[in-house]
CSV table of C-alpha atoms in Angstrom, one decimal:
chain,number,residue,atom,x,y,z
A,106,LEU,CA,-76.7,31.2,-8.1
A,107,GLY,CA,-78.4,33.1,-11.0
A,108,PRO,CA,-78.9,30.1,-13.3
A,109,PHE,CA,-79.9,27.8,-10.4
A,110,ALA,CA,-82.4,30.3,-9.1
A,111,GLN,CA,-83.9,30.8,-12.5
A,112,ARG,CA,-84.1,27.0,-13.2
A,113,GLU,CA,-85.3,25.8,-9.8
A,114,HIS,CA,-87.4,28.7,-8.6
A,115,GLY,CA,-88.3,30.8,-11.7
A,116,LEU,CA,-86.2,33.7,-10.4
A,117,ARG,CA,-84.2,36.0,-12.6
A,118,MET,CA,-81.2,38.3,-11.7
A,119,LEU,CA,-81.8,41.7,-13.3
A,120,ARG,CA,-79.8,44.9,-13.5
A,121,PRO,CA,-81.7,48.0,-12.2
A,122,ALA,CA,-82.3,49.2,-15.7
A,123,ASP,CA,-83.7,45.8,-16.7
A,124,VAL,CA,-86.1,46.0,-13.7
A,125,VAL,CA,-87.4,49.3,-14.9
A,126,ILE,CA,-87.9,48.0,-18.4
A,127,HIS,CA,-89.6,44.8,-17.2
A,128,ILE,CA,-92.1,46.7,-15.1
A,129,ASP,CA,-92.8,48.9,-18.1
A,130,GLU,CA,-93.4,45.8,-20.2
A,131,LEU,CA,-95.9,44.5,-17.6
A,132,THR,CA,-97.8,47.8,-17.3
A,133,ARG,CA,-97.8,48.5,-21.1
A,134,ALA,CA,-98.0,45.0,-22.4
A,135,GLU,CA,-100.1,45.9,-25.4
A,136,GLU,CA,-97.5,48.5,-26.7
A,137,TYR,CA,-94.7,45.9,-26.5
A,138,ARG,CA,-96.6,43.6,-28.8
A,139,PRO,CA,-95.4,43.6,-32.4
A,140,ALA,CA,-97.4,45.6,-34.9
A,141,ALA,CA,-97.2,45.5,-38.7
A,142,LEU,CA,-95.6,48.6,-40.1
A,143,HIS,CA,-98.0,50.1,-42.7
A,144,ASP,CA,-99.4,46.6,-43.4
A,145,THR,CA,-96.1,45.2,-44.6
A,146,LEU,CA,-94.1,42.2,-43.3
A,147,TYR,CA,-91.9,44.7,-41.3
A,148,ARG,CA,-93.0,45.3,-37.7
A,149,GLU,CA,-92.5,47.9,-35.1
A,150,GLN,CA,-92.5,47.4,-31.3
A,151,LEU,CA,-91.0,48.8,-28.1
A,152,ILE,CA,-87.7,47.3,-27.1
A,153,GLY,CA,-88.0,45.0,-24.1
A,154,VAL,CA,-85.3,43.5,-21.9
A,155,GLU,CA,-84.7,40.6,-24.3
A,156,GLY,CA,-84.4,43.0,-27.3
A,157,GLU,CA,-81.3,44.9,-26.3
A,158,SER,CA,-78.8,42.3,-27.4
A,159,ASP,CA,-80.1,42.6,-31.0
A,160,LEU,CA,-78.9,46.2,-31.2
A,161,SER,CA,-75.2,45.5,-31.5
A,162,HIS,CA,-75.1,45.7,-35.3
A,163,LEU,CA,-76.5,49.3,-35.1
A,164,VAL,CA,-73.2,50.5,-33.5
A,165,ASN,CA,-71.7,53.3,-35.5
A,166,GLY,CA,-68.1,52.1,-35.7
A,167,SER,CA,-67.2,54.5,-38.4
A,168,GLN,CA,-67.5,57.3,-35.9
A,169,GLY,CA,-65.6,55.5,-33.2
A,170,GLU,CA,-68.6,54.3,-31.2
A,171,ARG,CA,-68.1,51.1,-29.2
A,172,PRO,CA,-70.7,48.4,-28.5
A,173,ARG,CA,-70.6,49.1,-24.8
A,174,THR,CA,-71.3,52.8,-25.5
A,175,LEU,CA,-74.5,52.0,-27.3
A,176,ARG,CA,-75.6,49.5,-24.6
A,177,LYS,CA,-75.1,52.2,-22.0
A,178,LEU,CA,-77.0,54.7,-24.0
A,179,VAL,CA,-79.9,52.3,-24.5
A,180,ARG,CA,-80.0,51.5,-20.7
A,181,ASP,CA,-79.8,55.1,-19.7
A,182,LEU,CA,-82.8,55.9,-22.0
A,183,ALA,CA,-84.8,53.2,-20.3
A,184,LEU,CA,-84.0,54.7,-16.8
A,185,THR,CA,-85.1,58.2,-18.0
A,186,GLY,CA,-88.5,56.8,-19.3
A,187,CYS,CA,-87.8,57.3,-23.1
A,188,ASP,CA,-89.6,55.1,-25.5
A,189,ARG,CA,-87.2,52.8,-27.4
A,190,ILE,CA,-88.6,51.5,-30.6
A,191,ALA,CA,-87.2,48.9,-32.9
A,192,ILE,CA,-88.1,48.0,-36.5
A,193,TYR,CA,-87.8,44.3,-37.5
A,194,ASP,CA,-87.5,43.0,-41.0
A,195,PRO,CA,-89.4,39.9,-42.2
A,196,HIS,CA,-86.5,37.7,-40.9
A,197,ASP,CA,-86.9,39.1,-37.3
A,198,GLN,CA,-83.7,41.1,-37.5
A,199,ILE,CA,-83.6,44.6,-36.1
A,200,VAL,CA,-83.0,47.0,-39.0
A,201,ALA,CA,-83.6,50.3,-37.3
A,202,ALA,CA,-84.1,51.7,-33.8
A,203,TYR,CA,-85.0,55.1,-32.4
A,204,SER,CA,-86.0,56.6,-29.1
A,205,THR,CA,-88.1,59.6,-28.3
A,206,SER,CA,-89.2,61.7,-25.3
A,207,SER,CA,-91.1,65.0,-24.7
A,208,ALA,CA,-88.8,67.6,-23.2
A,209,ASP,CA,-89.0,71.4,-22.9
A,210,GLY,CA,-91.5,71.8,-25.7
A,211,ARG,CA,-89.8,69.6,-28.2
A,212,LEU,CA,-89.6,65.9,-29.3
A,213,ALA,CA,-86.1,64.8,-28.3
A,214,VAL,CA,-84.6,62.0,-30.3
A,215,PRO,CA,-81.5,60.7,-28.4
A,216,LEU,CA,-81.2,57.5,-30.5
A,217,LEU,CA,-81.7,57.1,-34.3
A,218,ARG,CA,-80.0,54.2,-36.0
A,219,VAL,CA,-80.6,52.5,-39.4
A,220,ASN,CA,-78.8,49.4,-40.4
A,221,PRO,CA,-77.2,49.9,-43.9
A,222,THR,CA,-79.4,47.3,-45.7
A,223,ALA,CA,-80.9,47.6,-49.2
A,224,LEU,CA,-83.9,49.5,-47.8
A,225,ALA,CA,-81.9,51.7,-45.4
A,226,ASP,CA,-82.7,55.0,-47.2
A,227,THR,CA,-86.4,54.1,-47.5
A,228,LEU,CA,-86.5,53.2,-43.8
A,229,ALA,CA,-84.7,56.3,-42.7
A,230,ARG,CA,-87.1,58.5,-44.6
A,231,GLN,CA,-90.1,56.6,-43.1
A,232,ILE,CA,-88.7,57.0,-39.6
A,233,ILE,CA,-88.3,60.8,-40.1
A,234,LEU,CA,-92.0,60.9,-41.0
A,235,GLN,CA,-92.8,58.7,-38.0
A,236,LEU,CA,-91.0,61.3,-35.8
A,237,ARG,CA,-93.1,64.1,-37.2
A,238,ARG,CA,-96.2,62.1,-36.5
A,239,ARG,CA,-95.1,61.5,-32.9
A,240,ALA,CA,-94.4,65.1,-32.4
A,241,LEU,CA,-97.8,66.0,-33.9
A,242,ALA,CA,-99.6,63.5,-31.6
A,243,ALA,CA,-97.8,64.9,-28.6
A,244,GLY,CA,-98.6,68.5,-29.5
A,245,LEU,CA,-95.0,69.5,-30.0
A,246,SER,CA,-93.8,71.8,-32.8
A,247,VAL,CA,-90.0,71.0,-32.8
A,248,ILE,CA,-88.0,67.8,-33.3
A,249,GLN,CA,-84.4,67.8,-32.0
A,250,ILE,CA,-82.2,64.8,-32.9
A,251,THR,CA,-79.4,64.6,-30.3
A,252,ASP,CA,-77.8,61.2,-31.1
A,253,GLN,CA,-74.1,61.8,-31.3
A,254,HIS,CA,-73.6,58.7,-33.4
A,255,LEU,CA,-76.5,59.2,-35.8
A,256,SER,CA,-76.5,56.7,-38.7
A,257,ARG,CA,-75.5,58.1,-42.0
A,258,PRO,CA,-78.8,57.2,-43.8
A,259,ALA,CA,-80.8,58.8,-41.0
A,260,GLN,CA,-78.7,62.0,-41.2
A,261,ILE,CA,-79.1,62.3,-44.9
A,262,ALA,CA,-82.9,61.6,-44.6
A,263,ALA,CA,-83.2,64.3,-41.9
A,264,LEU,CA,-81.3,66.9,-43.9
A,265,ASN,CA,-83.3,66.2,-47.0
A,266,ASP,CA,-86.5,66.6,-45.0
A,267,GLY,CA,-85.6,70.1,-43.9
A,268,PHE,CA,-83.8,69.6,-40.7
A,269,HIS,CA,-81.2,72.3,-39.7
A,270,GLN,CA,-77.9,71.8,-37.9
A,271,GLN,CA,-77.1,73.6,-34.7
A,272,ASP,CA,-74.3,72.8,-32.3
A,273,GLY,CA,-73.9,69.2,-33.7
A,274,GLU,CA,-77.6,68.5,-33.4
A,275,LEU,CA,-80.5,68.5,-35.9
A,276,TYR,CA,-83.8,70.2,-35.5
A,277,ALA,CA,-87.0,70.7,-37.6
A,278,PHE,CA,-90.4,72.4,-37.3
A,279,VAL,CA,-93.6,70.5,-37.1
A,280,ILE,CA,-96.2,73.2,-37.6
A,281,ASN,CA,-99.8,71.9,-37.0
A,282,HIS,CA,-101.5,74.9,-38.6
A,283,CYS,CA,-103.6,75.4,-41.7
A,284,GLY,CA,-103.8,79.1,-42.4
A,285,SER,CA,-102.3,82.2,-44.0
A,286,ALA,CA,-98.5,82.6,-44.4
A,287,ALA,CA,-98.6,85.1,-41.6
A,288,GLN,CA,-100.4,82.7,-39.3
A,289,VAL,CA,-98.0,79.8,-40.1
A,290,GLU,CA,-95.0,82.0,-39.7
A,291,HIS,CA,-96.2,83.1,-36.3
A,292,ALA,CA,-96.7,79.5,-35.2
A,293,ALA,CA,-93.2,78.7,-36.2
A,294,SER,CA,-91.7,81.7,-34.5
A,295,VAL,CA,-93.5,80.9,-31.3
A,296,ALA,CA,-92.2,77.3,-31.5
A,297,ALA,CA,-88.6,78.6,-32.1
A,298,ARG,CA,-88.6,81.0,-29.2
A,299,GLY,CA,-89.9,78.2,-26.9
A,300,VAL,CA,-86.9,76.0,-27.5
A,301,THR,CA,-84.2,78.7,-28.3
A,302,ILE,CA,-83.6,78.0,-31.9
A,303,PRO,CA,-83.4,80.5,-34.8
A,304,GLU,CA,-86.7,82.0,-35.8
A,305,PRO,CA,-87.7,81.4,-39.5
A,306,ALA,CA,-87.5,84.2,-42.1
A,307,PRO,CA,-90.7,86.2,-42.7
A,308,LEU,CA,-93.2,84.6,-45.1
A,309,ARG,CA,-95.3,86.5,-47.6
A,310,SER,CA,-98.8,85.9,-48.9
A,311,ALA,CA,-99.4,84.8,-52.5
A,312,MET,CA,-96.0,83.0,-52.5
A,313,PRO,CA,-95.3,80.9,-55.6
A,314,ALA,CA,-96.4,77.2,-55.6
A,315,VAL,CA,-92.8,75.9,-55.5
A,316,VAL,CA,-92.0,77.9,-52.4
A,317,ALA,CA,-95.2,77.0,-50.6
A,318,ALA,CA,-94.8,73.3,-51.4
A,319,GLU,CA,-91.2,73.3,-50.0
A,320,LEU,CA,-92.4,75.0,-46.8
A,321,GLU,CA,-95.3,72.5,-46.4
A,322,ARG,CA,-92.8,69.7,-46.9
A,323,THR,CA,-90.2,70.9,-44.4
A,324,TRP,CA,-92.7,72.1,-41.9
A,325,TRP,CA,-95.1,69.2,-42.3
A,326,PRO,CA,-98.1,69.2,-41.7
A,327,ALA,CA,-98.3,73.0,-42.2
A,328,LYS,CA,-100.7,74.1,-44.9
A,329,ILE,CA,-100.4,77.7,-46.3
A,330,THR,CA,-103.8,78.7,-47.6
A,331,ASP,CA,-102.9,82.1,-49.2
A,332,SER,CA,-100.3,80.7,-51.6
A,333,GLU,CA,-100.5,79.8,-55.3
A,334,LEU,CA,-100.3,76.1,-54.6
A,335,PRO,CA,-103.2,74.4,-56.5
A,336,VAL,CA,-105.4,71.6,-55.1
A,337,TYR,CA,-106.8,68.6,-56.9
A,338,LEU,CA,-109.5,66.2,-55.7
A,339,VAL,CA,-108.5,62.7,-57.0
A,340,PRO,CA,-110.8,59.6,-57.0
A,341,ILE,CA,-109.3,56.2,-56.3
A,342,ARG,CA,-110.8,52.8,-56.0
A,343,GLN,CA,-110.7,50.9,-52.7
A,344,ALA,CA,-108.7,48.0,-54.0
A,345,PHE,CA,-105.9,50.3,-55.2
A,346,SER,CA,-106.3,52.7,-52.2
A,347,ALA,CA,-105.6,49.9,-49.7
A,348,GLU,CA,-102.3,49.1,-51.3
A,349,LEU,CA,-101.2,52.5,-52.4
A,350,LEU,CA,-102.4,54.7,-49.5
A,351,GLY,CA,-102.9,52.1,-46.8
A,352,VAL,CA,-106.6,52.8,-46.5
A,353,PRO,CA,-108.6,50.8,-45.7
A,354,SER,CA,-106.0,49.3,-43.5
A,355,GLY,CA,-105.6,45.5,-43.6
A,356,LEU,CA,-107.9,45.1,-46.6
A,357,LEU,CA,-104.9,43.8,-48.7
A,358,PRO,CA,-101.3,43.1,-47.9
A,359,ARG,CA,-98.8,45.7,-49.1
A,360,ARG,CA,-95.5,45.1,-50.7
A,361,ASP,CA,-92.7,46.0,-48.3
A,362,VAL,CA,-91.1,48.6,-50.6
A,363,LEU,CA,-94.5,50.2,-51.3
A,364,GLY,CA,-95.6,50.2,-47.7
A,365,LEU,CA,-92.4,51.7,-46.3
A,366,ALA,CA,-91.9,54.3,-49.0
A,367,ARG,CA,-93.0,57.9,-48.6
A,368,GLU,CA,-93.2,58.4,-52.3
A,369,HIS,CA,-95.8,56.7,-54.5
A,370,VAL,CA,-97.2,56.8,-58.0
A,371,TYR,CA,-100.8,56.9,-59.2
A,372,TYR,CA,-101.4,56.1,-62.9
A,373,ARG,CA,-104.1,57.7,-65.1
A,374,SER,CA,-105.1,58.4,-68.6
A,375,PRO,CA,-103.4,61.6,-69.8
A,376,GLY,CA,-106.7,63.1,-71.1
A,377,GLY,CA,-108.9,65.5,-69.2
A,378,LEU,CA,-107.6,68.0,-66.7
A,379,ARG,CA,-104.0,69.1,-67.1
A,380,MET,CA,-102.5,68.9,-63.6
A,381,GLN,CA,-99.6,71.2,-62.6
A,382,PRO,CA,-97.1,70.2,-59.9
A,383,PRO,CA,-96.3,71.0,-57.3
A,384,ALA,CA,-99.8,70.8,-55.8
A,385,ARG,CA,-101.9,69.2,-53.1
A,386,LEU,CA,-103.9,66.1,-53.7
A,387,VAL,CA,-107.1,65.2,-51.8
A,388,TRP,CA,-107.9,61.6,-52.1
A,389,TYR,CA,-111.5,60.5,-52.5
A,390,MET,CA,-112.0,56.8,-52.1
A,391,SER,CA,-114.9,55.8,-54.3
A,392,GLY,CA,-117.6,53.2,-53.4
A,393,THR,CA,-117.5,51.4,-56.7
A,394,GLY,CA,-115.3,48.8,-58.4
A,395,ARG,CA,-114.1,45.4,-57.2
A,396,GLY,CA,-113.1,44.9,-53.5
A,397,VAL,CA,-115.5,47.5,-52.2
A,398,ALA,CA,-115.8,47.1,-48.4
A,399,TYR,CA,-116.4,50.6,-47.1
A,400,PRO,CA,-118.5,53.6,-48.0
A,401,ALA,CA,-117.1,56.4,-50.3
A,402,THR,CA,-115.1,58.9,-48.3
A,403,VAL,CA,-112.4,61.5,-48.4
A,404,ILE,CA,-109.5,59.7,-46.8
A,405,ALA,CA,-106.2,61.5,-47.2
A,406,CYS,CA,-104.1,64.3,-48.7
A,407,SER,CA,-100.7,64.3,-50.3
A,408,GLN,CA,-98.2,66.5,-52.1
A,409,LEU,CA,-98.0,66.2,-55.8
A,410,ASP,CA,-94.3,66.4,-56.8
A,411,ALA,CA,-94.3,65.5,-60.5
A,412,VAL,CA,-96.5,64.6,-63.5
A,413,VAL,CA,-94.8,62.3,-66.0
A,414,THR,CA,-96.3,61.3,-69.3
A,415,GLY,CA,-94.9,58.4,-71.4
A,416,GLU,CA,-95.4,55.0,-72.9
A,417,PRO,CA,-96.9,52.3,-70.6
A,418,GLN,CA,-93.8,50.1,-70.7
A,419,GLU,CA,-91.5,52.9,-70.0
A,420,LEU,CA,-93.5,54.3,-67.0
A,421,HIS,CA,-94.0,50.8,-65.5
A,422,SER,CA,-90.3,50.1,-65.7
A,423,ARG,CA,-89.5,53.4,-63.9
A,424,PHE,CA,-92.2,53.3,-61.3
A,425,GLN,CA,-93.3,49.7,-60.7
A,426,HIS,CA,-91.9,49.8,-57.1
A,427,LEU,CA,-94.0,52.9,-56.3
A,428,GLY,CA,-97.3,52.0,-57.9
A,429,VAL,CA,-99.9,49.2,-57.8
A,430,TRP,CA,-100.8,48.7,-61.4
A,431,GLN,CA,-99.4,46.0,-63.7
A,432,GLU,CA,-98.2,46.9,-67.2
A,433,HIS,CA,-101.3,45.6,-68.9
A,434,GLN,CA,-103.5,48.0,-66.8
A,435,LEU,CA,-101.4,50.9,-68.0
A,436,HIS,CA,-102.0,49.8,-71.6
A,437,GLU,CA,-105.8,49.7,-70.9
A,438,VAL,CA,-105.9,53.4,-69.9
A,439,ALA,CA,-103.4,54.6,-72.4
A,440,ARG,CA,-104.5,57.4,-74.8
A,441,ASP,CA,-102.6,57.6,-78.1
A,442,GLY,CA,-100.1,55.2,-76.7
A,443,LYS,CA,-99.4,57.4,-73.6
A,444,VAL,CA,-100.2,57.1,-69.9
A,445,GLN,CA,-99.6,59.5,-67.1
A,446,ALA,CA,-97.9,58.9,-63.7
A,447,LEU,CA,-98.6,61.2,-60.7
A,448,ARG,CA,-95.6,61.1,-58.3
A,449,PHE,CA,-96.7,62.1,-54.8
A,450,THR,CA,-95.3,62.1,-51.3
A,451,ASP,CA,-96.1,62.3,-47.6
A,452,THR,CA,-99.6,61.1,-47.6
A,453,GLU,CA,-101.5,62.3,-44.5
A,454,LEU,CA,-104.4,60.2,-43.4
A,455,LEU,CA,-107.6,62.1,-42.5
A,456,THR,CA,-110.6,61.1,-40.4
A,457,PRO,CA,-112.9,59.9,-43.2
A,458,ILE,CA,-115.3,62.5,-44.6
A,459,PRO,CA,-118.4,60.9,-46.0
A,460,ARG,CA,-119.5,61.4,-49.6
A,461,GLN,CA,-122.6,63.4,-48.6
A,462,ARG,CA,-120.5,65.8,-46.6
A,463,LEU,CA,-118.1,66.3,-49.4
A,464,VAL,CA,-120.9,67.1,-51.8
A,465,ALA,CA,-122.5,69.5,-49.4
A,466,LEU,CA,-119.2,71.4,-48.8
A,467,ALA,CA,-118.5,71.5,-52.6
A,468,ASN,CA,-122.0,72.9,-53.2
A,469,GLN,CA,-121.3,75.7,-50.7
A,470,HIS,CA,-118.3,76.7,-52.7
A,471,GLY,CA,-120.2,76.6,-56.0
A,472,LEU,CA,-118.4,73.4,-57.2
A,473,ARG,CA,-120.4,70.9,-59.3
A,474,GLY,CA,-119.3,67.5,-60.5
A,475,VAL,CA,-118.5,66.2,-57.1
A,476,PRO,CA,-117.6,63.4,-56.5
A,477,PRO,CA,-115.5,63.4,-59.7
A,478,GLN,CA,-114.8,60.7,-62.3
A,479,GLY,CA,-111.2,62.0,-62.6
A,480,PRO,CA,-109.0,64.6,-61.1
A,481,LEU,CA,-110.8,67.8,-60.4
A,482,ARG,CA,-109.3,71.2,-59.3
A,483,ILE,CA,-110.9,72.6,-56.2
A,484,SER,CA,-110.4,75.9,-54.4
A,485,THR,CA,-108.0,76.3,-51.5
A,486,GLU,CA,-111.0,77.4,-49.4
A,487,LEU,CA,-112.7,74.1,-49.9
A,488,PHE,CA,-109.5,72.3,-49.3
A,489,ALA,CA,-109.0,74.1,-46.0
A,490,GLU,CA,-112.5,73.2,-44.8
A,491,LEU,CA,-112.0,69.5,-45.8
A,492,TYR,CA,-108.6,69.4,-44.1
A,493,GLU,CA,-109.8,71.1,-40.9
A,494,GLU,CA,-112.7,68.7,-40.7
A,495,GLY,CA,-110.7,65.6,-41.5
A,496,ARG,CA,-107.4,66.0,-39.6
A,497,PRO,CA,-107.2,64.2,-36.3
A,498,GLN,CA,-107.7,66.6,-33.4
């Protein structure tokens, strides 16, 4: 009856869960369409009725999970209204899937799977950052991963990202606050009390840069303004910014490894300002050079993890998968046979701040030479104004 009805009358026999998903597909058709993931050949989209069958290879057999257990979990998530997201590789194979919902002041993650491919660790780290962005967009300060058959790459990525274990689950803070240590601590404590998890240890002002950087990483996007963490304003040309930072989006295609990674490398001549990691970077996209399509603006901020100086061939060999320059470009900027690589992570895109506004704010803080020709150290107070003005509200 089923095949005949579908063939002769265009009717389909659907399970109750499939009906729920199909209705959701019709009402949110735009969200079910594939979207390029960070301008790479990978794509992300909500899982529809036809996509469930592709999840079988995400079964965590090493923990005793059976295919039917995963299928039931996925269907139950659909019935409870959870978004179910899949990431497809360039060959249209699902390589990762996760599900989220807002519940009791937290972002609940009942499904988080990553297929053990060559890019599994990179994808897992990217998904953890995606979860932080989802929590941020929903106004939630805690993420709680409850998947009982969590993929190993995802578990490692979460623990490395500052998640804590409690009763077989993982949780992390997402503190959307730019302020003093006391203010950031208060925001985290309020968040912890709201979902009954341990409150963080007290924070002190004037904390060392290493400590502040670690807190800003594990409580991303928190910014502690009374710490010793330095800030540098760094210019970047648009052609390089598009591939390295993803801004402007769609200007140039990005390599998959580069687009999916959370860590990147920016090359420069080792002369001029001596930069000390850890630090914050504020990216100024200049309006000069080849491929200029947009006005000069402040576009993003990142965390500087390391500054490495070495020969062009050596640095290109080490970091070519994380940077955009070819080896000959490194030779062109080398000084006394040396070039410098800035390793940075967790780039946070900002609402563009025009060049004129940047200059005006810099002048208010007594800073000249803006916009800079090379990295320029700026005050934390100027950074805080730029960040508050540029972060999405």
